[in-house]
Amino acid sequence: MNRILARRGLPGRRDAGQRRITVMAAVVTAAFLVLIGQLWYLQVLEGGRFLDASDKNRLRIRPIAAPRGILYDRHGVPLVDNRPTFTLSLIPRELPREAAARDAVLGRVAALLRIPFQELQEAAARVPLDSFLPVRVRRGLTLEDVAKVEEWKLELAGVITEVEPQRVYPNSRFAAHLLGYVREASDDQLRQGRYRRGEMVGQNGLERLLDEYLRGKDGGERIEVDVMGRTVRMVQQNEPHPGAQVVTAVDRRIQEAAERAMEGHAGAVVVMDPRNGDVLAMLSTPAYEIDQFTGTIDRAAWQRVVQDPKFPLLNRVIQSQYAPGSIFKLLVAAAGLQEGTLTPGDRVQCNGEFRLGNATFKDWKEGGHGLVDTHHAIAQSCNIFFYQAGLKI
């Protein structure tokens, strides 16, 4: 009886085993279908996006600054120039993601180049951390500085040195108010949408007035890099277009002569060609040091400039108001002669003062010039004569 029952139970065990095999096969098949579906999703539907992300991880686009146009005087003598300089920049996307690791990199740079750690942190925070565009930290690095960065390159992810054109001026104060200076575009200028971060822009004087012509057009390079951020090959390069060369009416020799004449004095000088109104020289003294404003100026240096009692930032030629002085007497004489209210033979008794209402105006010569006609009034610059002549016009 037991044998009969056992034999009858064999088909049941075979059916259970078959069901387990079927279930396992279904699970494996479903898993394969899920994997195939996911592969199709990644390769077909999202392939373009992931390919683009892959390109971004190995391809870099870096701007190439265009050399700024040169300003010349009327004889073709350069008033400003350019020279290559080493710069230190950060690429936010290549800096470590973790704050501690990122600070370690910045701390190493600070120690190597004696740059304040806070300055590096502020530079890294200027743009989003996923940006590949370099953020300039310092200009004018020495060969020794560059060698230090290259020596520690493997431990300085996201830190690069580049060669860029830098504006050069004859000396730190020469024609400062006339020429002006360039520096990186400010936040307000960036909001205008005309400039990119790090671009050098004219901020004062002719550099600002002619900035549209002097700036040129930046180029760029598309490079492939390895996992360490090192350049593997150049994929594409667009050459920059230099800015325009501008010839001004200024005569550098006259400008230098005016600088020497005004050394140690506060005032303004403008030299013009009376035939056509060309400005041959324009000077305001004392002047500021241009080099202080082309880079990052520290708070202490800025305070020294703005608190200087001689106001070196003030352009006395265009920002101050002055009485026209004795030169205006010629205009009064010309107007009087033209209108017929004054003749060459008219005479005035000058006793040294002139009363108009309750006001008394003095002549420059105490006691006056006595009896003077138009010719002698001009020759002696008699104030009283021209006060009276002006009232008649």
Short mmCIF file of C-alpha atoms in Angstrom, two decimals:
data_model
loop_
_atom_site.label_atom_id
_atom_site.label_comp_id
_atom_site.label_asym_id
_atom_site.label_seq_id
_atom_site.Cartn_x
_atom_site.Cartn_y
_atom_site.Cartn_z
CA MET A 1 0.00 0.00 0.00
CA ASN A 2 2.81 2.39 0.87
CA ARG A 3 4.55 1.59 -2.38
CA ILE A 4 1.36 2.33 -4.27
CA LEU A 5 0.99 5.72 -2.49
CA ALA A 6 4.65 6.58 -3.11
CA ARG A 7 4.38 5.80 -6.76
CA ARG A 8 1.24 7.87 -7.04
CA GLY A 9 3.09 10.86 -5.42
CA LEU A 10 5.95 11.03 -7.95
CA PRO A 11 4.04 13.01 -10.62
CA GLY A 12 3.18 15.68 -7.99
CA ARG A 13 6.81 16.25 -7.10
CA ARG A 14 7.72 16.54 -10.77
CA ASP A 15 4.98 19.16 -11.30
CA ALA A 16 6.26 21.27 -8.35
CA GLY A 17 9.82 21.22 -9.70
CA GLN A 18 8.58 22.19 -13.11
CA ARG A 19 6.71 25.16 -11.65
CA ARG A 20 9.83 26.34 -9.83
CA ILE A 21 11.84 26.18 -13.04
CA THR A 22 9.12 28.09 -14.88
CA VAL A 23 9.03 30.81 -12.21
CA MET A 24 12.82 31.14 -12.21
CA ALA A 25 12.87 31.34 -15.99
CA ALA A 26 10.20 34.04 -15.89
CA VAL A 27 12.18 36.03 -13.30
CA VAL A 28 15.38 35.76 -15.34
CA THR A 29 13.50 36.71 -18.51
CA ALA A 30 11.92 39.72 -16.79
CA ALA A 31 15.31 40.81 -15.47
CA PHE A 32 16.77 40.60 -18.96
CA LEU A 33 13.83 42.57 -20.33
CA VAL A 34 14.37 45.25 -17.68
CA LEU A 35 18.08 45.42 -18.50
CA ILE A 36 17.38 45.57 -22.22
CA GLY A 37 14.77 48.26 -21.64
CA GLN A 38 17.15 50.28 -19.50
CA LEU A 39 19.90 49.87 -22.09
CA TRP A 40 17.51 51.03 -24.83
CA TYR A 41 16.51 54.00 -22.68
CA LEU A 42 20.12 55.00 -22.04
CA GLN A 43 21.34 54.39 -25.57
CA VAL A 44 18.38 55.64 -27.59
CA LEU A 45 16.27 58.04 -25.55
CA GLU A 46 19.00 59.58 -23.37
CA GLY A 47 22.01 58.83 -25.56
CA GLY A 48 22.38 62.40 -26.76
CA ARG A 49 22.27 63.84 -23.27
CA PHE A 50 24.83 61.40 -21.87
CA LEU A 51 27.08 61.88 -24.89
CA ASP A 52 26.94 65.61 -24.29
CA ALA A 53 27.76 65.10 -20.61
CA SER A 54 30.66 62.87 -21.59
CA ASP A 55 31.99 65.52 -23.95
CA LYS A 56 31.73 68.12 -21.21
CA ASN A 57 33.80 65.92 -18.92
CA ARG A 58 36.65 65.58 -21.41
CA LEU A 59 36.33 68.71 -23.58
CA ARG A 60 37.06 72.23 -22.37
CA ILE A 61 36.36 75.59 -23.99
CA ARG A 62 38.75 78.28 -22.85
CA PRO A 63 38.68 81.92 -24.00
CA ILE A 64 41.74 83.53 -25.58
CA ALA A 65 41.93 87.22 -24.71
CA ALA A 66 42.31 89.56 -27.68
CA PRO A 67 45.23 92.02 -27.48
CA ARG A 68 43.90 95.47 -26.76
CA GLY A 69 44.40 98.14 -29.44
CA ILE A 70 47.28 100.58 -29.01
CA LEU A 71 46.84 104.32 -28.44
CA TYR A 72 49.34 106.49 -30.35
CA ASP A 73 50.13 110.18 -30.24
CA ARG A 74 49.86 112.35 -33.37
CA HIS A 75 53.40 111.35 -34.45
CA GLY A 76 52.85 107.60 -34.09
CA VAL A 77 54.55 107.30 -30.71
CA PRO A 78 52.77 104.75 -28.45
CA LEU A 79 51.04 106.18 -25.39
CA VAL A 80 50.21 102.68 -24.09
CA ASP A 81 51.28 99.17 -25.08
CA ASN A 82 50.69 95.47 -24.34
CA ARG A 83 53.01 92.77 -23.07
CA PRO A 84 52.47 89.08 -22.25
CA THR A 85 52.01 88.22 -18.60
CA PHE A 86 51.41 85.04 -16.59
CA THR A 87 48.05 84.77 -14.85
CA LEU A 88 46.69 82.43 -12.19
CA SER A 89 43.13 81.21 -12.70
CA LEU A 90 40.69 78.75 -11.16
CA ILE A 91 38.35 76.47 -13.09
CA PRO A 92 35.44 75.92 -10.66
CA ARG A 93 34.21 72.70 -12.34
CA GLU A 94 37.62 71.07 -11.87
CA LEU A 95 38.02 72.02 -8.22
CA PRO A 96 37.23 69.25 -5.68
CA ARG A 97 33.51 68.94 -4.93
CA GLU A 98 33.95 68.54 -1.18
CA ALA A 99 34.48 71.80 0.66
CA ALA A 100 37.34 70.43 2.78
CA ALA A 101 39.24 69.11 -0.24
CA ARG A 102 38.61 72.34 -2.14
CA ASP A 103 39.90 74.42 0.76
CA ALA A 104 42.98 72.19 0.90
CA VAL A 105 43.77 73.00 -2.75
CA LEU A 106 43.21 76.72 -2.21
CA GLY A 107 45.29 76.62 0.96
CA ARG A 108 48.18 75.03 -0.93
CA VAL A 109 48.01 77.79 -3.59
CA ALA A 110 47.89 80.46 -0.87
CA ALA A 111 51.02 79.05 0.75
CA LEU A 112 52.92 78.63 -2.53
CA LEU A 113 52.20 82.09 -3.96
CA ARG A 114 51.59 84.09 -0.76
CA ILE A 115 48.04 84.96 -1.77
CA PRO A 116 45.46 85.55 0.99
CA PHE A 117 43.31 82.45 1.39
CA GLN A 118 40.16 84.57 1.54
CA GLU A 119 40.97 86.10 -1.85
CA LEU A 120 41.13 82.62 -3.39
CA GLN A 121 37.85 81.61 -1.75
CA GLU A 122 36.13 84.72 -3.05
CA ALA A 123 37.45 84.06 -6.56
CA ALA A 124 36.16 80.48 -6.49
CA ALA A 125 32.73 81.70 -5.36
CA ARG A 126 32.28 84.28 -8.14
CA VAL A 127 30.71 81.77 -10.52
CA PRO A 128 28.76 78.49 -10.13
CA LEU A 129 30.89 75.50 -9.19
CA ASP A 130 29.90 73.69 -12.41
CA SER A 131 31.40 76.41 -14.63
CA PHE A 132 34.35 75.55 -16.88
CA LEU A 133 35.23 79.21 -17.54
CA PRO A 134 38.49 80.24 -15.84
CA VAL A 135 38.20 82.77 -13.01
CA ARG A 136 41.29 84.98 -12.92
CA VAL A 137 42.87 85.38 -9.49
CA ARG A 138 46.17 87.14 -10.13
CA ARG A 139 48.08 88.76 -12.98
CA GLY A 140 51.81 89.34 -13.26
CA LEU A 141 53.04 85.99 -11.92
CA THR A 142 56.80 85.45 -12.06
CA LEU A 143 58.45 82.45 -13.71
CA GLU A 144 59.19 81.19 -10.20
CA ASP A 145 55.48 81.37 -9.33
CA VAL A 146 54.53 79.45 -12.48
CA ALA A 147 57.18 76.80 -11.73
CA LYS A 148 55.75 76.29 -8.23
CA VAL A 149 52.24 75.75 -9.60
CA GLU A 150 53.48 73.30 -12.23
CA GLU A 151 55.53 71.41 -9.64
CA TRP A 152 52.40 70.80 -7.53
CA LYS A 153 50.11 70.37 -10.54
CA LEU A 154 48.88 66.88 -9.59
CA GLU A 155 47.67 68.17 -6.22
CA LEU A 156 46.16 71.41 -7.56
CA ALA A 157 43.07 70.26 -9.44
CA GLY A 158 41.28 73.21 -11.03
CA VAL A 159 44.28 75.56 -10.80
CA ILE A 160 45.89 76.74 -14.04
CA THR A 161 48.42 79.30 -15.25
CA GLU A 162 47.96 81.07 -18.57
CA VAL A 163 49.65 83.72 -20.70
CA GLU A 164 47.55 86.79 -21.51
CA PRO A 165 48.23 90.28 -22.89
CA GLN A 166 48.52 92.94 -20.19
CA ARG A 167 48.18 96.71 -20.60
CA VAL A 168 51.42 98.64 -20.06
CA TYR A 169 51.68 102.39 -19.44
CA PRO A 170 54.82 104.58 -19.85
CA ASN A 171 55.02 105.15 -16.11
CA SER A 172 52.65 104.90 -13.21
CA ARG A 173 51.38 108.50 -13.35
CA PHE A 174 51.95 109.66 -16.94
CA ALA A 175 48.77 111.22 -18.38
CA ALA A 176 46.75 109.20 -15.86
CA HIS A 177 43.52 111.19 -16.19
CA LEU A 178 43.87 111.46 -19.97
CA LEU A 179 44.65 107.81 -20.72
CA GLY A 180 42.64 106.22 -17.91
CA TYR A 181 43.09 102.54 -17.12
CA VAL A 182 41.62 99.08 -17.70
CA ARG A 183 40.52 96.45 -15.22
CA GLU A 184 38.17 93.48 -15.06
CA ALA A 185 34.52 94.18 -15.80
CA SER A 186 32.65 95.07 -12.61
CA ASP A 187 29.47 93.33 -11.47
CA ASP A 188 27.42 96.30 -12.73
CA GLN A 189 29.07 96.04 -16.16
CA LEU A 190 28.51 92.29 -16.25
CA ARG A 191 24.80 92.81 -15.64
CA GLN A 192 24.66 94.88 -18.83
CA GLY A 193 25.37 91.68 -20.76
CA ARG A 194 28.10 93.23 -22.92
CA TYR A 195 31.08 91.65 -21.20
CA ARG A 196 32.16 88.25 -19.93
CA ARG A 197 33.57 87.71 -16.46
CA GLY A 198 37.29 88.41 -16.34
CA GLU A 199 37.28 90.60 -19.46
CA MET A 200 39.46 93.71 -19.26
CA VAL A 201 37.42 96.89 -19.84
CA GLY A 202 38.34 100.57 -20.06
CA GLN A 203 37.27 102.26 -16.83
CA ASN A 204 38.40 105.86 -17.27
CA GLY A 205 39.85 108.38 -19.73
CA LEU A 206 40.50 107.43 -23.36
CA GLU A 207 40.55 103.75 -22.39
CA ARG A 208 36.88 104.05 -21.47
CA LEU A 209 35.86 106.51 -24.20
CA LEU A 210 37.34 104.32 -26.96
CA ASP A 211 36.76 100.95 -25.29
CA GLU A 212 34.45 99.73 -28.06
CA TYR A 213 37.27 100.09 -30.59
CA LEU A 214 40.19 99.08 -28.39
CA ARG A 215 38.75 95.85 -26.93
CA GLY A 216 38.88 93.66 -30.02
CA LYS A 217 37.19 90.25 -30.19
CA ASP A 218 38.27 87.36 -27.99
CA GLY A 219 38.98 83.95 -29.46
CA GLY A 220 38.72 80.53 -27.87
CA GLU A 221 40.08 77.02 -27.92
CA ARG A 222 38.34 73.67 -27.57
CA ILE A 223 40.70 71.15 -26.00
CA GLU A 224 40.51 67.55 -24.86
CA VAL A 225 41.82 66.84 -21.36
CA ASP A 226 42.61 63.70 -19.38
CA VAL A 227 41.25 62.79 -15.95
CA MET A 228 43.83 65.08 -14.34
CA GLY A 229 42.68 68.06 -16.41
CA ARG A 230 45.86 68.05 -18.52
CA THR A 231 45.59 68.94 -22.20
CA VAL A 232 45.66 65.90 -24.48
CA ARG A 233 45.06 67.58 -27.84
CA MET A 234 43.67 70.68 -29.45
CA VAL A 235 40.27 70.01 -31.00
CA GLN A 236 39.50 73.47 -32.37
CA GLN A 237 40.90 76.98 -32.09
CA ASN A 238 39.45 80.37 -33.01
CA GLU A 239 42.09 83.08 -33.17
CA PRO A 240 41.35 86.37 -31.36
CA HIS A 241 41.05 89.61 -33.34
CA PRO A 242 43.14 92.46 -31.85
CA GLY A 243 41.55 95.81 -31.09
CA ALA A 244 41.89 98.83 -33.38
CA GLN A 245 44.99 101.00 -33.44
CA VAL A 246 43.95 104.56 -32.53
CA VAL A 247 45.95 107.69 -33.38
CA THR A 248 45.07 110.61 -31.09
CA ALA A 249 45.69 114.36 -31.41
CA VAL A 250 47.96 114.27 -28.34
CA ASP A 251 51.62 115.22 -28.72
CA ARG A 252 53.59 113.10 -26.27
CA ARG A 253 56.48 115.59 -26.13
CA ILE A 254 54.15 118.42 -25.11
CA GLN A 255 52.39 116.14 -22.61
CA GLU A 256 55.73 115.24 -21.03
CA ALA A 257 56.74 118.92 -20.90
CA ALA A 258 53.48 119.76 -19.11
CA GLU A 259 54.10 116.90 -16.67
CA ARG A 260 57.55 118.28 -15.83
CA ALA A 261 56.26 121.84 -15.45
CA MET A 262 53.50 120.77 -13.03
CA GLU A 263 55.59 118.39 -10.95
CA GLY A 264 54.90 119.00 -7.27
CA HIS A 265 51.95 121.31 -7.97
CA ALA A 266 48.17 120.86 -7.98
CA GLY A 267 46.34 122.16 -11.02
CA ALA A 268 45.31 121.52 -14.61
CA VAL A 269 46.88 122.10 -18.02
CA VAL A 270 45.25 121.94 -21.44
CA VAL A 271 47.24 122.70 -24.60
CA MET A 272 45.19 123.18 -27.77
CA ASP A 273 45.96 123.92 -31.40
CA PRO A 274 44.07 127.20 -32.02
CA ARG A 275 43.74 126.39 -35.70
CA ASN A 276 41.50 123.35 -35.28
CA GLY A 277 40.90 122.78 -31.56
CA ASP A 278 43.07 119.64 -31.33
CA VAL A 279 43.99 118.83 -27.73
CA LEU A 280 47.77 118.42 -27.77
CA ALA A 281 48.10 117.77 -24.03
CA MET A 282 45.78 117.45 -21.07
CA LEU A 283 47.01 117.14 -17.54
CA SER A 284 45.55 117.09 -14.04
CA THR A 285 47.87 117.02 -11.05
CA PRO A 286 48.44 115.36 -8.73
CA ALA A 287 47.68 112.13 -10.56
CA TYR A 288 46.95 108.64 -9.27
CA GLU A 289 49.14 105.62 -9.95
CA ILE A 290 47.56 103.76 -12.86
CA ASP A 291 49.11 100.44 -11.85
CA GLN A 292 47.17 100.50 -8.58
CA PHE A 293 43.86 100.36 -10.44
CA THR A 294 44.61 97.81 -13.17
CA GLY A 295 44.53 94.94 -10.68
CA THR A 296 43.08 94.25 -7.27
CA ILE A 297 43.59 97.25 -4.98
CA ASP A 298 43.65 96.47 -1.27
CA ARG A 299 41.56 98.44 1.19
CA ALA A 300 44.52 100.25 2.76
CA ALA A 301 45.80 101.50 -0.61
CA TRP A 302 42.30 102.62 -1.60
CA GLN A 303 41.89 104.56 1.64
CA ARG A 304 45.21 106.33 1.07
CA VAL A 305 44.04 107.47 -2.37
CA VAL A 306 40.55 108.67 -1.41
CA GLN A 307 41.78 110.40 1.76
CA ASP A 308 44.65 112.21 0.04
CA PRO A 309 44.02 115.95 0.69
CA LYS A 310 45.17 116.78 -2.86
CA PHE A 311 42.44 114.55 -4.39
CA PRO A 312 44.46 112.66 -7.03
CA LEU A 313 41.31 110.99 -8.40
CA LEU A 314 39.82 114.38 -9.30
CA ASN A 315 40.25 115.29 -12.96
CA ARG A 316 40.65 119.02 -12.55
CA VAL A 317 40.33 119.61 -16.29
CA ILE A 318 36.74 118.42 -16.59
CA GLN A 319 35.47 117.99 -13.03
CA SER A 320 36.39 121.33 -11.46
CA GLN A 321 34.99 124.83 -12.04
CA TYR A 322 37.24 127.83 -12.44
CA ALA A 323 36.71 131.51 -13.18
CA PRO A 324 37.60 132.16 -16.84
CA GLY A 325 40.32 134.61 -15.82
CA SER A 326 41.84 137.41 -17.87
CA ILE A 327 41.46 135.53 -21.14
CA PHE A 328 37.77 136.45 -20.99
CA LYS A 329 38.71 140.16 -21.23
CA LEU A 330 39.59 139.59 -24.88
CA LEU A 331 36.08 138.25 -25.51
CA VAL A 332 34.56 141.34 -23.84
CA ALA A 333 36.74 143.62 -25.98
CA ALA A 334 35.89 141.74 -29.17
CA ALA A 335 32.16 141.77 -28.41
CA GLY A 336 32.19 145.49 -27.53
CA LEU A 337 34.09 146.44 -30.69
CA GLN A 338 31.77 144.31 -32.82
CA GLU A 339 28.59 145.74 -31.28
CA GLY A 340 29.88 149.33 -31.35
CA THR A 341 29.67 149.85 -27.58
CA LEU A 342 33.46 150.09 -27.41
CA THR A 343 36.03 151.88 -29.57
CA PRO A 344 39.84 151.68 -29.53
CA GLY A 345 40.03 155.21 -28.18
CA ASP A 346 37.61 154.81 -25.25
CA ARG A 347 39.18 155.66 -21.89
CA VAL A 348 38.37 154.68 -18.33
CA GLN A 349 39.79 155.99 -15.08
CA CYS A 350 40.92 152.96 -13.03
CA ASN A 351 41.33 153.68 -9.32
CA GLY A 352 41.62 150.03 -8.27
CA GLU A 353 37.98 149.17 -7.50
CA PHE A 354 34.56 148.98 -9.12
CA ARG A 355 31.21 149.19 -7.32
CA LEU A 356 28.07 147.48 -8.56
CA GLY A 357 25.14 147.77 -6.18
CA ASN A 358 26.36 146.75 -2.76
CA ALA A 359 29.29 144.75 -4.16
CA THR A 360 32.84 146.02 -4.62
CA PHE A 361 35.19 144.36 -7.13
CA LYS A 362 38.94 144.93 -6.85
CA ASP A 363 41.51 145.29 -9.58
CA TRP A 364 44.52 142.98 -9.45
CA LYS A 365 46.77 146.07 -9.15
CA GLU A 366 46.39 147.90 -5.86
CA GLY A 367 45.60 151.58 -6.53
CA GLY A 368 44.61 150.86 -10.11
CA HIS A 369 46.11 151.65 -13.51
CA GLY A 370 44.99 155.28 -13.83
CA LEU A 371 43.56 156.49 -17.12
CA VAL A 372 43.70 153.67 -19.73
CA ASP A 373 42.33 153.21 -23.25
CA THR A 374 41.32 149.93 -24.89
CA HIS A 375 44.84 149.10 -26.07
CA HIS A 376 46.47 149.71 -22.69
CA ALA A 377 43.60 148.00 -20.85
CA ILE A 378 44.31 144.83 -22.81
CA ALA A 379 48.08 145.16 -22.41
CA GLN A 380 47.84 145.74 -18.65
CA SER A 381 44.85 143.42 -18.11
CA CYS A 382 42.87 146.11 -16.33
CA ASN A 383 39.91 144.61 -14.49
CA ILE A 384 38.04 147.90 -13.98
CA PHE A 385 38.11 148.83 -17.68
CA PHE A 386 36.48 145.56 -18.70
CA TYR A 387 33.92 145.61 -15.88
CA GLN A 388 32.62 148.86 -17.32
CA ALA A 389 32.97 147.71 -20.94
CA GLY A 390 30.96 144.59 -20.16
CA LEU A 391 28.09 146.59 -18.69
CA LYS A 392 27.69 148.53 -21.95
CA ILE A 393 27.23 145.46 -24.17
#
